[in-house]
Short mmCIF file of C-alpha atoms in Angstrom, two decimals:
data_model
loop_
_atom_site.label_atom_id
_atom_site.label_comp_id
_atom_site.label_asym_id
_atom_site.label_seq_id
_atom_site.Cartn_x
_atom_site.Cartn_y
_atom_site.Cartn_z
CA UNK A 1 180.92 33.02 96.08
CA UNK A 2 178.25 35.05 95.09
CA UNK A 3 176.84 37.41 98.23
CA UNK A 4 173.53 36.41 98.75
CA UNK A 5 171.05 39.04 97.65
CA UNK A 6 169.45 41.56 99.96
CA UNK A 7 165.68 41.82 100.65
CA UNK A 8 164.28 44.27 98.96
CA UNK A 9 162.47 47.34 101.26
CA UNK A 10 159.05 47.71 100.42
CA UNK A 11 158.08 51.52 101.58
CA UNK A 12 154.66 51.69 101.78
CA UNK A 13 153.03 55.46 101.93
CA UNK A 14 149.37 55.96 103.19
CA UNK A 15 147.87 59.34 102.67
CA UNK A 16 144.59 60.90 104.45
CA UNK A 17 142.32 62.68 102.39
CA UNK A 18 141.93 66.45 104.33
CA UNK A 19 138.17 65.60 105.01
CA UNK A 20 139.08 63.05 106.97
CA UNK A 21 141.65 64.66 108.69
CA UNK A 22 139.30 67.94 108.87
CA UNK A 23 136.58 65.46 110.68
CA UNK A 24 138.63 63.77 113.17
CA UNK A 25 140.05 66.55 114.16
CA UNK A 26 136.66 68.25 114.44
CA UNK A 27 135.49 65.46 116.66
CA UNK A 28 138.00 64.71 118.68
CA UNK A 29 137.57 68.79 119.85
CA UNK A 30 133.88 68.16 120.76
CA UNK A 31 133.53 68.83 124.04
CA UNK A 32 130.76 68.01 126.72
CA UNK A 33 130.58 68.81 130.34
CA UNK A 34 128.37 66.56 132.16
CA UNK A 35 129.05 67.57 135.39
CA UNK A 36 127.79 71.38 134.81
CA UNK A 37 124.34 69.95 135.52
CA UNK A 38 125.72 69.03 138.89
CA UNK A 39 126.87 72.41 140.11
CA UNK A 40 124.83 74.91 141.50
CA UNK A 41 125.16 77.44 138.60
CA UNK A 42 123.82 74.59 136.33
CA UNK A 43 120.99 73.43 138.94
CA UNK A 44 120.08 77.13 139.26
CA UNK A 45 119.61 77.27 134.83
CA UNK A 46 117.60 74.14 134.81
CA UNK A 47 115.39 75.23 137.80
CA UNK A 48 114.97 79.11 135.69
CA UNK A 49 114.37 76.30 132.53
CA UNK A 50 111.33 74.52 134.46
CA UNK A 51 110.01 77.75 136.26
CA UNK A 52 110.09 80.04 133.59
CA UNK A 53 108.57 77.33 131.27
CA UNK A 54 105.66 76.88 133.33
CA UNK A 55 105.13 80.68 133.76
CA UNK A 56 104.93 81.36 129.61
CA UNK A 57 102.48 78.00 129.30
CA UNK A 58 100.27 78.86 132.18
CA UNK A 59 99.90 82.60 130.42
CA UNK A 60 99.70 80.94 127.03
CA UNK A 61 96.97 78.93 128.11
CA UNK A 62 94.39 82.04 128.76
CA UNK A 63 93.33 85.42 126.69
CA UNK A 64 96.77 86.95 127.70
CA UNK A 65 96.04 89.36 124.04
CA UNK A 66 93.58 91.13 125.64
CA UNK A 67 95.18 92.75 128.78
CA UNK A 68 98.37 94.55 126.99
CA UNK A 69 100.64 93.80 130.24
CA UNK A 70 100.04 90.17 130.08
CA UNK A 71 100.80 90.14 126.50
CA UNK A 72 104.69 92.40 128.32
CA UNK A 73 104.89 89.60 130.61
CA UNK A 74 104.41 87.04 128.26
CA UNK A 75 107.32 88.42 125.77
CA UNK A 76 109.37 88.86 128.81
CA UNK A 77 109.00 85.41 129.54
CA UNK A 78 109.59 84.03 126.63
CA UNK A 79 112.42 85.71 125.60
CA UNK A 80 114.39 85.03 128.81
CA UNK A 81 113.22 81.54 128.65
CA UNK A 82 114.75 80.85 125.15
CA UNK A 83 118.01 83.23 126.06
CA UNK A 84 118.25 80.64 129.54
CA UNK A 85 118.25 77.41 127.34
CA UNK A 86 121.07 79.32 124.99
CA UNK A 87 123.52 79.85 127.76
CA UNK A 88 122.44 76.48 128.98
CA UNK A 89 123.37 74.70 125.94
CA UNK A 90 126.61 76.63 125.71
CA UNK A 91 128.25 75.62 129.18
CA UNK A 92 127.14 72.40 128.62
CA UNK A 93 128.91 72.05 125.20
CA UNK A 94 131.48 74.09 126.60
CA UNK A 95 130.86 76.48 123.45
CA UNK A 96 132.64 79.50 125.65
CA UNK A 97 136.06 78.03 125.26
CA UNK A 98 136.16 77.86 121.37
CA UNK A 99 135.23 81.27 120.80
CA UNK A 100 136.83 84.86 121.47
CA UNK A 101 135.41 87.11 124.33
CA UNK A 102 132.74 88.16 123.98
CA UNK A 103 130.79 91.01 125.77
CA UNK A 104 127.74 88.79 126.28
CA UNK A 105 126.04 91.41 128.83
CA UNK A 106 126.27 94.04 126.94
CA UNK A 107 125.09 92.65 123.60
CA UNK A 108 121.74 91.27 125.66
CA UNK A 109 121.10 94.63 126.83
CA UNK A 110 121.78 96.29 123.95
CA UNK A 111 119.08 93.63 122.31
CA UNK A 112 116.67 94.04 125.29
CA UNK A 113 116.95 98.06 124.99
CA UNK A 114 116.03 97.74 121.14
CA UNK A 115 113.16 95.44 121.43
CA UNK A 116 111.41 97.17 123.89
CA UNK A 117 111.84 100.64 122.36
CA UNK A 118 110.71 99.11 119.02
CA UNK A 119 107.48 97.24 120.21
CA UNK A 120 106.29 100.07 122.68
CA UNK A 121 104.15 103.27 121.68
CA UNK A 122 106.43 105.99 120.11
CA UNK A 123 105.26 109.03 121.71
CA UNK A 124 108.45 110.95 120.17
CA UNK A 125 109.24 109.17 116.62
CA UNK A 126 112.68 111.33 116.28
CA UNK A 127 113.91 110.26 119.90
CA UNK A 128 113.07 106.68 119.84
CA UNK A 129 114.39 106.13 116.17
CA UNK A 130 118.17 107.78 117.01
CA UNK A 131 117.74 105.28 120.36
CA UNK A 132 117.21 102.72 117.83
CA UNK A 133 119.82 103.74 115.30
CA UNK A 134 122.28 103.41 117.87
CA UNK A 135 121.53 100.37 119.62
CA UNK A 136 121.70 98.82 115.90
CA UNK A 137 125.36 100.06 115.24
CA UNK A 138 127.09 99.37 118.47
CA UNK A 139 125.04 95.48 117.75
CA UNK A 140 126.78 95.84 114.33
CA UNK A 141 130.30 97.02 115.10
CA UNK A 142 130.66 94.81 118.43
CA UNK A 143 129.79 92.02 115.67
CA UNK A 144 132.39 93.27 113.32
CA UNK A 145 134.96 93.15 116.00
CA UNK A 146 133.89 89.82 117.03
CA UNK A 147 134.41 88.31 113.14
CA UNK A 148 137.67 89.87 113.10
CA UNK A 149 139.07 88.19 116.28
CA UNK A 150 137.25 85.04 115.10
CA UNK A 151 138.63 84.66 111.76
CA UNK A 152 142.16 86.53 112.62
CA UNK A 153 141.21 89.20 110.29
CA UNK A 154 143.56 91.51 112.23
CA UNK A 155 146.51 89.12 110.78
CA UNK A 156 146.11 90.51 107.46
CA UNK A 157 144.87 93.91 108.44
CA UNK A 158 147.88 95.08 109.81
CA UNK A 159 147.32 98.55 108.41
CA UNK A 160 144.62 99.08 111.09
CA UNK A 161 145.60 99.43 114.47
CA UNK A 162 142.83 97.13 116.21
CA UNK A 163 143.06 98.26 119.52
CA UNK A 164 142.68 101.40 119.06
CA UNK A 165 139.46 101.23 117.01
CA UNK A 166 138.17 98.97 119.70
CA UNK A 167 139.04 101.62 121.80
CA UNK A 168 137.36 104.43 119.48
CA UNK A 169 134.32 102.19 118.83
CA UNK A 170 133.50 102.03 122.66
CA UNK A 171 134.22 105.82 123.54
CA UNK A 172 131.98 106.83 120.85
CA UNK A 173 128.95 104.09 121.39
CA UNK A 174 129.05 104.91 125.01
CA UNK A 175 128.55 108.61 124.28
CA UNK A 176 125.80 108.63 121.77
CA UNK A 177 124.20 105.64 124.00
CA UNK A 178 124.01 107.66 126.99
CA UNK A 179 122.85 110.59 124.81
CA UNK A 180 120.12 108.12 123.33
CA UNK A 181 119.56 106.84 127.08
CA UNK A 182 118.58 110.60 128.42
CA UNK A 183 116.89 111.64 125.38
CA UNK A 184 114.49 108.54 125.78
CA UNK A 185 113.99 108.69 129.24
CA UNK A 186 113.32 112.32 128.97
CA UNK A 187 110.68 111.16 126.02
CA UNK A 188 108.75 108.49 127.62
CA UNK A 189 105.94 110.20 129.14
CA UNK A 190 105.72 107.15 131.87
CA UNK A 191 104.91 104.97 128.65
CA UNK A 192 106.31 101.45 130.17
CA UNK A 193 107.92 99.87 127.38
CA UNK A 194 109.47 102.92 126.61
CA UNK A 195 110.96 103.49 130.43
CA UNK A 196 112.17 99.85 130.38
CA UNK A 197 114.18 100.67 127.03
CA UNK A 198 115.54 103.68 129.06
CA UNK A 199 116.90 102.08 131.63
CA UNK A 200 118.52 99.16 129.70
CA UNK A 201 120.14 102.08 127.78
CA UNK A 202 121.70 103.22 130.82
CA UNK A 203 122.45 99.70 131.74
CA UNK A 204 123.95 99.69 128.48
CA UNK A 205 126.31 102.58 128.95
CA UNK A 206 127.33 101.27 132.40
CA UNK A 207 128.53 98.14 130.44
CA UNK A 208 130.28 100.13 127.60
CA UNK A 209 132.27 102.36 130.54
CA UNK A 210 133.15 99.30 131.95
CA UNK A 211 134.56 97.82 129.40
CA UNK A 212 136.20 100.49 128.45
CA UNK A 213 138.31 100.10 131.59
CA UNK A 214 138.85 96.57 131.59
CA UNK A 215 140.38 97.30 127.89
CA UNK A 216 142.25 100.10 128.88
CA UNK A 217 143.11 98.02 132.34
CA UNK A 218 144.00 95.12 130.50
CA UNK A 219 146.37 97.19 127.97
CA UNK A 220 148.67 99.09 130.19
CA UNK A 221 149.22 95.76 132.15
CA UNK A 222 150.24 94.34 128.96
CA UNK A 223 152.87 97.22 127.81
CA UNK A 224 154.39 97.36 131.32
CA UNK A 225 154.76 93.31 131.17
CA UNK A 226 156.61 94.25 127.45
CA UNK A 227 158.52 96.90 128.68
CA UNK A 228 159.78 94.90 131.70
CA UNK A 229 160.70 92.26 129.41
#
């Protein structure tokens, strides 16, 4: 008797193409919080949203150019305004979990410092400019730090010890911003732009010190935890 013949196994292979793959895995990490507009932090962003629009369209809507401390209050406005929706739009995409820490506090002030240096009267031009060359390179290098953490640049850098240069970058930022801070302060001749860039300066250094701790904090808790294990 002949055996009866088997069925033949048909294998069938499906493949993805990596866009596809790239896309729905893209998507399916999009993230939305709808209830943040239910707590208070998020009723307390959408009630600085309304108020502070309504303060920068009310002094929009007169001759705001001609009285120089409108035409402050009007930047100030404006610029806290747009830096309100920012955050807003970031908690509610729940941007803050996809992307390494950053020292969002400082880098404002920092930015604040810098503008209002730069659009004031320069009584001093030598004193204002080194204010200005530093707020511009600790912007630059706390960028550089945050690309390497993004991108896991520190991976293939092994040659550099990362911490450390964090460490370095802060030490040295924080002195020649405090130096920049006093200098300015000392230079400002009661010119209010000028005073305001002081003080975020010092604000600025305050931020730097403290994060200087929290890194230094954060490190020895994690070389005990090593050495324990």
């Amino acid at each position: 008797m002949e055996e009866p013949q088997r069925a033949r196994s048909h294998t069938v292979t499906t493949t993805a193409s990596s866009f596809a793959e790239n896309f729905s895995t893209s998507s399916s990490s999009f993230a939305y919080d709808r209830e943040f507009l239910r707590t208070l932090p998020g009723l307390l962003i959408v009630a600085e949203i309304v108020l502070g629009l309504l303060v920068w369209t009310l002094i929009a809507g007169t001759e705001y150019f001609r009285v120089p401390a409108f035409g402050w209050v009007m930047f100030v406005a404006v610029f806290y305004w747009v830096l309100t929706v920012f955050f807003l739009i970031i908690y509610i995409t729940m941007t803050y979990t996809r992307i390494p820490q950053v020292p969002w506090t400082t880098v404002v002030t920092l930015l604040i410092a810098f503008i209002c240096v730069r659009s004031s009267v320069r009584v001093s031009h030598s004193a204002y400019s080194y204010f200005e060359v530093v707020a511009v390179c600790n912007l630059i290098m706390i960028l550089v730090f945050y690309l390497v953490h993004l991108f896991r640049l520190y991976r293939l850098l092994t040659c550099i010890s990362w911490p450390l240069s964090e460490l370095l970058h802060y030490l040295i930022g924080t002195l020649l911003l405090l130096i920049a801070s006093i200098v300015a302060a000392s230079k400002s001749y009661s010119q209010s732009g000028l005073v305001a860039g002081a003080i975020f300066g010092f604000v600025a250094t305050f931020l730097c010190l403290a994060s200087i701790w929290m890194s230094y904090k954060i490190s020895c808790v994690a070389q005990s935890a090593d050495a324990a294990v």
